[in-house]
Amino acid sequence: MRAILYTKPTIVPLSNHHNREAFDCGVVSLGRYIREQALQDAKGKIAATFVLSVDTPAAIAGYYALSSTGVNAGELPKDIAKKLPHYPLIPATLIGRLAVDHRYQGNGYGELLLLDALQRSLIATEQIGSMAVIVDVRDDKAKAFYEHFQFIPLVGCLNRLFLPMAAIKEELKGV
Ligand SMILES: CC(C)(COP(=O)(O)OP(=O)(O)OC[C@H]1O[C@@H](n2cnc3c(N)ncnc32)[C@H](O)[C@@H]1OP(=O)(O)O)[C@@H](O)C(=O)NCCC(=O)NCCS
């Protein structure tokens, strides 16, 4: 009997039914995270990991991890900071990691994961305040990926970028 193949990509919370061993995005630390740490972080409420499946439900084509974070008000560009209350720490949502397996890269799955993460972050603001989505980037290639989607570097932080929740709301209108 032929195996039933997924035709529609799905994004679901990581569980121990997923085959974490086979994931390889070309960045050692991101492979190690999904294999060794992500389930533990989910259990401890440190980060919630969501997994993209394309062919079969157990195979991981990509993933992202979300957590709560804070941004120092002084790290925001002046034109944005001046519209905010004078709190030293501004609540935000962190995409700590986002990766696509190298066999699936270049097919729009990175964008699909990012949009899903942004949408999930926006929906969560109905219950928990967050004025932006933050990403930590490891190298120039990752930075260029997020800049492609209008993320802006935080002031004085070369490896941290952000996108205001208001811009995300506008961008996702009608999606
Ligand atoms: C970065 C990464 C997530 C991109 O995923 P992908 O599936 O290959 O990207 P997509 O096919 O969805 O690309 C979507 C768009 O982003 C662009 N893009 C992809 N990678 C890019 C990069 N490094 N720099 C600039 N633009 C990039 C594509 O050209 C495409 O643009 P278009 O729609 O205008 O044609 C993937 O290459 C990856 O996992 N890399 C290793 C891990 C990593 O660096 N993660 C990010 C930081 S944690």
XYZ file of N, CA and C and ligand atoms in Angstrom:
573
model
N 0.840 -1.201 0.000
C 0.000 0.000 0.000
C 0.879 1.257 0.000
N 0.492 2.234 -0.789
C 1.289 3.470 -0.851
C 1.168 4.268 0.429
N 2.281 4.871 0.833
C 2.225 5.738 2.025
C 1.396 6.970 1.683
N 0.628 7.428 2.655
C -0.164 8.649 2.424
C 0.779 9.840 2.608
N 0.870 10.687 1.603
C 1.766 11.847 1.704
C 0.965 13.082 2.061
N 1.563 13.941 2.875
C 0.984 15.251 3.156
C 1.098 16.071 1.888
N 0.028 16.701 1.459
C 0.158 17.599 0.318
C 0.169 19.044 0.815
N -0.467 19.264 1.967
C -0.553 20.620 2.490
C 0.423 20.744 3.657
N 1.335 21.741 3.623
C 2.238 21.904 4.776
C 1.444 22.211 6.038
N 1.859 21.630 7.148
C 1.181 21.915 8.414
C 2.211 22.386 9.434
N 1.770 23.243 10.336
C 2.653 23.734 11.405
C 1.958 23.435 12.733
N 2.616 22.606 13.541
C 2.006 22.163 14.817
C 3.056 22.244 15.928
N 2.610 22.236 17.194
C 3.594 22.229 18.284
C 4.478 20.985 18.209
N 5.759 21.146 18.510
C 6.693 20.013 18.536
C 6.228 18.994 19.577
N 6.295 17.707 19.208
C 5.983 16.651 20.184
C 7.009 15.535 20.029
N 6.974 14.568 20.936
C 7.974 13.493 20.797
C 7.617 12.499 19.694
N 6.557 12.768 18.925
C 6.266 11.953 17.738
C 7.095 12.428 16.539
N 7.668 13.612 16.628
C 8.451 14.127 15.493
C 9.843 13.489 15.453
N 10.332 13.294 14.230
C 11.674 12.724 14.038
C 12.709 13.845 14.091
N 13.210 14.115 15.291
C 14.114 15.249 15.490
C 15.534 14.952 15.021
N 15.881 13.663 14.972
C 17.265 13.265 14.631
C 17.639 13.655 13.207
N 16.673 13.595 12.281
C 16.992 13.769 10.856
C 17.140 15.240 10.456
N 16.765 16.173 11.337
C 16.745 17.591 10.929
C 18.163 18.135 10.740
N 18.375 18.794 9.589
C 19.692 19.389 9.315
C 19.505 20.645 8.455
N 19.731 21.818 9.069
C 19.562 23.072 8.315
C 20.911 23.654 7.912
N 21.998 22.966 8.281
C 23.327 23.457 7.945
C 23.956 24.276 9.061
N 23.203 24.566 10.112
C 23.754 25.304 11.254
C 23.700 24.357 12.462
N 24.890 23.971 12.947
C 24.988 22.922 13.966
C 24.132 23.229 15.192
N 24.202 24.464 15.684
C 23.503 24.794 16.933
C 21.980 24.687 16.771
N 21.473 24.977 15.575
C 20.018 24.910 15.350
C 19.551 23.463 15.243
N 20.408 22.586 14.719
C 20.107 21.148 14.681
C 20.146 20.571 16.087
N 21.147 20.980 16.840
C 21.293 20.480 18.215
C 20.095 20.921 19.068
N 19.652 22.147 18.845
C 18.537 22.655 19.656
C 17.288 21.790 19.469
N 16.929 21.507 18.218
C 15.680 20.748 17.996
C 15.842 19.305 18.493
N 17.060 18.765 18.381
C 17.285 17.374 18.827
C 17.297 17.263 20.342
N 17.992 18.217 20.998
C 18.325 18.004 22.413
C 17.621 18.926 23.411
N 17.133 20.055 22.957
C 16.694 21.058 23.933
C 15.232 21.501 23.812
N 14.707 21.462 22.579
C 13.409 22.108 22.325
C 12.269 21.516 23.158
N 12.228 20.182 23.266
C 11.135 19.555 24.032
C 11.219 19.933 25.505
N 12.457 19.940 25.996
C 12.686 20.313 27.405
C 12.256 21.761 27.653
N 12.604 22.657 26.720
C 12.226 24.069 26.853
C 10.717 24.242 26.793
N 10.044 23.409 25.977
C 8.582 23.488 25.892
C 7.980 23.050 27.229
N 8.516 21.968 27.765
C 8.005 21.443 29.034
C 8.189 22.459 30.171
N 9.318 23.140 30.170
C 9.623 24.118 31.217
C 9.061 25.500 30.932
N 8.311 25.639 29.826
C 7.709 26.934 29.433
C 8.772 28.014 29.196
N 9.925 27.571 28.727
C 11.000 28.512 28.374
C 10.786 29.005 26.941
N 10.421 28.078 26.062
C 10.149 28.432 24.666
C 9.158 27.431 24.097
N 8.278 27.912 23.208
C 7.330 27.022 22.526
C 7.831 26.820 21.102
N 8.052 25.550 20.714
C 8.557 25.269 19.368
C 7.431 24.737 18.487
N 7.364 25.274 17.272
C 6.363 24.850 16.287
C 7.098 24.293 15.076
N 6.538 23.188 14.562
C 7.244 22.396 13.558
C 6.454 22.354 12.253
N 7.178 22.538 11.149
C 6.568 22.437 9.815
C 6.760 21.035 9.264
N 5.647 20.411 8.842
C 5.734 19.123 8.156
C 5.227 19.307 6.740
N 5.936 18.728 5.802
C 5.552 18.897 4.405
C 5.148 17.550 3.788
N 5.981 16.535 3.955
C 5.716 15.252 3.297
C 4.974 14.269 4.195
N 5.524 14.066 5.387
C 4.879 13.152 6.333
C 4.785 13.863 7.679
N 3.811 13.510 8.500
C 3.607 14.244 9.756
C 4.809 14.216 10.692
N 5.609 13.142 10.640
C 6.704 13.029 11.612
C 7.966 13.774 11.165
N 8.110 14.007 9.857
C 9.342 14.628 9.356
C 9.319 16.135 9.601
N 10.456 16.667 10.041
C 10.530 18.106 10.333
C 11.198 18.830 9.162
N 10.420 19.639 8.450
C 10.988 20.414 7.342
C 11.530 21.749 7.852
N 11.011 22.199 8.987
C 11.482 23.457 9.561
C 10.840 23.680 10.913
N 11.354 24.666 11.628
C 10.758 24.958 12.938
C 11.054 26.394 13.343
N 10.288 26.864 14.327
C 10.647 28.110 15.010
C 10.304 27.981 16.478
N 10.948 28.818 17.305
C 10.711 28.795 18.750
C 10.367 30.203 19.220
N 9.323 30.303 20.036
C 8.848 31.609 20.541
C 8.957 31.696 22.054
N 9.339 32.860 22.543
C 9.384 33.122 23.986
C 8.963 34.571 24.229
N 8.712 34.890 25.500
C 8.511 36.294 25.863
C 9.876 36.920 26.131
N 9.982 38.217 25.859
C 11.234 38.915 26.151
C 10.931 40.381 26.461
N 11.973 41.142 26.705
C 11.814 42.575 26.931
C 12.903 43.324 26.171
N 12.582 44.538 25.780
C 13.561 45.378 25.073
C 13.800 46.626 25.907
N 15.047 47.004 26.089
C 15.338 48.266 26.762
C 14.817 49.404 25.893
N 14.070 50.316 26.523
C 13.467 51.402 25.749
C 14.526 52.153 24.934
N 15.734 52.271 25.473
C 16.805 53.001 24.790
C 17.308 52.309 23.526
N 16.932 51.053 23.345
C 17.366 50.326 22.140
C 16.412 50.522 20.967
N 15.263 51.155 21.264
C 14.310 51.392 20.172
C 14.646 52.710 19.477
N 14.432 52.800 18.162
C 14.655 54.071 17.467
C 13.802 55.170 18.116
N 14.342 56.393 18.125
C 13.687 57.512 18.847
C 12.242 57.742 18.410
N 11.979 57.651 17.091
C 10.624 57.941 16.599
C 9.603 56.928 17.122
N 10.045 55.725 17.440
C 9.133 54.721 18.001
C 9.054 54.901 19.517
N 10.221 55.090 20.157
C 10.265 55.196 21.623
C 9.426 56.366 22.130
N 9.409 57.476 21.374
C 8.712 58.681 21.869
C 7.193 58.475 21.959
N 6.686 57.480 21.241
C 5.231 57.218 21.284
C 4.864 56.254 22.410
N 5.869 55.740 23.122
C 5.615 54.726 24.158
C 5.659 55.340 25.551
N 4.992 54.709 26.536
C 5.108 55.191 27.911
C 6.549 55.024 28.389
N 6.918 55.761 29.431
C 8.324 55.737 29.868
C 8.628 54.545 30.765
N 8.477 53.362 30.237
C 8.837 52.153 30.974
C 10.257 51.758 30.570
N 11.072 51.343 31.522
C 12.448 50.993 31.149
C 12.522 49.762 30.250
N 11.577 48.820 30.468
C 11.590 47.575 29.691
C 10.254 47.442 28.956
N 10.332 47.270 27.651
C 9.124 47.171 26.834
C 8.889 45.686 26.502
N 7.669 45.186 26.740
C 7.417 43.762 26.475
C 7.453 43.442 24.978
N 7.997 42.281 24.643
C 8.114 41.874 23.238
C 8.084 40.350 23.156
N 8.036 39.848 21.924
C 8.024 38.400 21.681
C 9.295 38.041 20.923
N 9.954 36.988 21.351
C 11.235 36.609 20.737
C 11.082 35.378 19.852
N 11.488 35.509 18.571
C 11.697 34.307 17.754
C 13.160 33.931 18.019
N 13.345 33.012 18.962
C 14.716 32.668 19.360
C 15.435 31.898 18.271
N 14.692 31.079 17.549
C 15.283 30.267 16.489
C 14.264 30.060 15.389
N 14.755 30.005 14.152
C 13.893 29.675 13.012
C 14.795 29.034 11.975
N 14.419 27.864 11.484
C 15.302 27.179 10.534
C 14.506 26.257 9.623
N 15.040 26.073 8.414
C 14.450 25.159 7.430
C 15.503 24.109 7.090
N 15.116 22.848 7.067
C 16.032 21.771 6.694
C 16.597 22.055 5.299
N 17.885 21.755 5.074
C 18.528 22.151 3.811
C 17.860 21.528 2.589
N 17.176 20.371 2.775
C 16.491 19.726 1.644
C 15.245 20.503 1.214
N 14.788 21.416 2.072
C 13.547 22.148 1.776
C 13.794 23.646 1.550
N 15.046 24.092 1.722
C 15.315 25.536 1.611
C 15.066 26.045 0.187
N 14.713 27.306 0.080
C 14.513 27.941 -1.229
C 13.142 27.676 -1.838
N 12.214 27.174 -1.028
C 10.867 26.873 -1.544
C 9.765 27.661 -0.844
N 10.152 28.702 -0.144
C 9.130 29.527 0.519
C 8.779 29.070 1.927
N 9.439 28.027 2.434
C 9.071 27.514 3.759
C 9.591 28.407 4.893
N 10.717 29.083 4.671
C 11.215 30.024 5.678
C 10.206 31.156 5.858
N 9.714 31.653 4.738
C 8.704 32.723 4.786
C 7.419 32.217 5.458
N 7.019 30.995 5.114
C 5.802 30.418 5.715
C 5.947 30.326 7.235
N 7.107 29.865 7.690
C 7.345 29.753 9.138
C 7.352 31.128 9.792
N 8.020 32.083 9.133
C 8.103 33.427 9.716
C 6.703 34.050 9.818
N 5.909 33.947 8.755
C 4.559 34.528 8.795
C 3.705 33.851 9.861
N 3.886 32.538 10.017
C 3.126 31.821 11.045
C 3.531 32.305 12.440
N 4.843 32.509 12.625
C 5.347 32.991 13.924
C 4.824 34.403 14.203
N 4.791 35.246 13.170
C 4.307 36.622 13.355
C 2.810 36.626 13.662
N 2.080 35.771 12.962
C 0.631 35.712 13.192
C 0.329 35.194 14.600
N 1.056 34.167 15.002
C 0.851 33.605 16.346
C 1.191 34.663 17.412
N 2.255 35.421 17.163
C 2.669 36.464 18.110
C 1.620 37.557 18.204
N 1.063 37.921 17.054
C 0.027 38.966 17.029
C -1.218 38.496 17.778
N -1.640 37.276 17.531
C -2.847 36.741 18.200
C -2.639 36.734 19.720
N -1.426 36.386 20.147
C -1.138 36.306 21.586
C -1.267 37.664 22.277
N -1.127 38.760 21.516
C -1.223 40.093 22.142
C -2.634 40.406 22.628
N -3.620 39.596 22.181
C -4.981 39.790 22.714
C -5.024 39.414 24.199
N -4.048 38.622 24.635
C -4.026 38.163 26.034
C -2.801 38.666 26.804
N -1.677 38.848 26.099
C -0.441 39.274 26.774
C 0.218 40.363 25.932
N 0.489 41.498 26.557
C 1.062 42.634 25.827
C 2.429 42.325 25.226
N 2.648 42.852 24.022
C 3.934 42.688 23.336
C 3.957 43.708 22.216
N 4.929 44.632 22.231
C 4.856 45.691 21.218
C 5.683 45.411 19.951
N 6.441 44.296 19.981
C 7.260 43.995 18.792
C 7.668 42.528 18.801
N 8.080 42.053 17.644
C 8.725 40.734 17.565
C 10.218 40.974 17.371
N 10.993 40.270 18.184
C 12.455 40.413 18.177
C 13.065 39.134 17.601
N 14.165 39.271 16.860
C 14.924 38.079 16.447
C 16.398 38.295 16.786
N 17.037 37.201 17.190
C 18.487 37.210 17.381
C 19.095 36.531 16.171
N 20.054 37.178 15.519
C 20.650 36.564 14.320
C 22.097 36.167 14.598
N 22.491 35.069 13.970
C 23.828 34.526 14.222
C 24.863 35.036 13.232
N 24.411 35.396 12.034
C 25.366 35.837 11.003
C 24.668 36.769 10.004
N 25.451 37.264 9.047
C 24.913 38.241 8.085
C 23.821 37.635 7.196
N 23.952 36.328 6.924
C 22.961 35.666 6.058
C 21.580 35.647 6.744
N 21.590 35.309 8.017
C 20.329 35.277 8.772
C 19.781 36.703 8.895
N 20.688 37.655 9.128
C 20.260 39.064 9.249
C 19.588 39.522 7.949
N 20.181 39.146 6.815
C 19.627 39.547 5.510
C 18.237 38.944 5.306
N 18.049 37.721 5.810
C 16.724 37.078 5.687
C 15.671 37.930 6.392
N 15.952 38.331 7.621
C 14.951 39.108 8.368
C 14.794 40.524 7.806
N 15.900 41.106 7.329
C 15.798 42.448 6.731
C 14.923 42.408 5.472
N 14.967 41.258 4.786
C 14.113 41.060 3.613
C 12.633 41.209 3.996
N 12.332 40.906 5.259
C 10.946 41.017 5.741
C 10.752 42.248 6.649
N 11.578 43.283 6.397
C 11.422 44.617 7.033
C 11.787 44.677 8.514
N 12.485 43.673 9.038
C 12.987 43.791 10.409
C 14.078 44.861 10.437
N 14.168 45.585 11.574
C 15.097 46.709 11.713
C 16.022 46.411 12.895
N 17.334 46.706 12.773
C 18.221 46.463 13.924
C 17.849 47.358 15.111
N 17.944 46.815 16.328
C 17.775 47.635 17.524
C 19.004 48.534 17.657
N 18.816 49.684 18.258
C 19.915 50.650 18.365
C 21.040 50.057 19.226
N 22.238 50.016 18.656
C 23.401 49.522 19.398
C 23.457 48.008 19.525
N 22.559 47.282 18.850
C 22.565 45.807 18.919
C 22.691 45.254 17.500
N 23.879 44.864 17.110
C 24.090 44.412 15.738
C 23.331 43.124 15.435
N 23.158 42.292 16.450
C 22.582 40.963 16.211
C 21.142 40.811 16.667
N 20.477 41.928 16.990
C 19.063 41.873 17.391
C 18.264 42.774 16.490
N 17.213 42.227 15.882
C 16.359 43.035 15.024
C 14.936 42.969 15.558
N 14.119 43.917 15.122
C 12.736 43.900 15.588
C 11.778 44.362 14.504
N 10.520 44.009 14.707
C 9.443 44.469 13.837
C 8.285 44.852 14.759
N 7.841 46.130 14.718
C 6.758 46.546 15.614
C 5.488 45.736 15.370
N 4.753 45.445 16.444
C 3.518 44.659 16.325
C 2.511 45.405 15.441
N 2.546 46.751 15.505
C 1.616 47.533 14.676
C 1.886 47.269 13.186
N 3.155 47.139 12.822
C 3.501 46.870 11.419
C 3.086 45.449 11.036
N 3.222 44.528 11.990
C 2.828 43.132 11.723
C 1.318 43.071 11.489
N 0.585 43.784 12.336
C -0.885 43.805 12.208
C -1.289 44.323 10.828
N -0.614 45.379 10.420
C -0.913 45.983 9.118
C -0.581 45.001 7.984
N 0.595 44.376 8.103
C 1.086 43.450 7.074
C 0.189 42.222 6.942
N -0.351 41.763 8.074
C -1.117 40.510 8.052
C -2.619 40.737 7.835
N -2.992 41.990 7.633
C -4.413 42.284 7.379
C -4.891 41.466 6.187
N -5.945 40.734 6.365
C -6.505 39.992 5.228
C -5.833 38.655 4.965
N -4.765 38.327 5.709
C -4.087 37.026 5.498
C -4.907 35.928 6.152
C 17.225 31.548 6.476
C 16.268 30.399 6.138
C 15.294 30.202 7.286
C 15.472 30.780 4.850
O 14.534 29.758 4.569
P 14.169 29.366 3.061
O 13.048 28.396 3.092
O 15.376 28.961 2.340
O 13.681 30.782 2.493
P 12.415 31.064 1.566
O 12.465 30.164 0.378
O 11.173 31.009 2.383
O 12.665 32.568 1.105
C 11.643 33.548 1.212
C 12.187 34.861 0.703
O 13.304 35.242 1.522
C 14.457 35.423 0.699
N 15.609 34.921 1.428
C 15.835 33.665 1.833
N 17.010 33.579 2.496
C 17.518 34.837 2.481
C 18.704 35.417 2.996
N 19.603 34.710 3.685
N 18.920 36.736 2.786
C 18.018 37.508 2.110
N 16.869 37.004 1.609
C 16.628 35.697 1.796
C 14.177 34.625 -0.573
O 14.906 35.135 -1.668
C 12.693 34.798 -0.728
O 12.429 36.068 -1.291
P 11.296 36.308 -2.424
O 10.030 35.730 -1.873
O 11.261 37.794 -2.574
O 11.772 35.563 -3.607
C 17.018 29.091 5.819
O 17.933 29.311 4.790
C 17.747 28.505 7.022
O 17.164 27.760 7.786
N 19.052 28.818 7.152
C 19.852 28.270 8.246
C 19.388 28.719 9.612
C 19.287 30.215 9.789
O 20.173 30.970 9.396
N 18.162 30.652 10.393
C 17.826 32.070 10.610
C 18.296 32.626 11.907
S 17.877 31.744 13.376
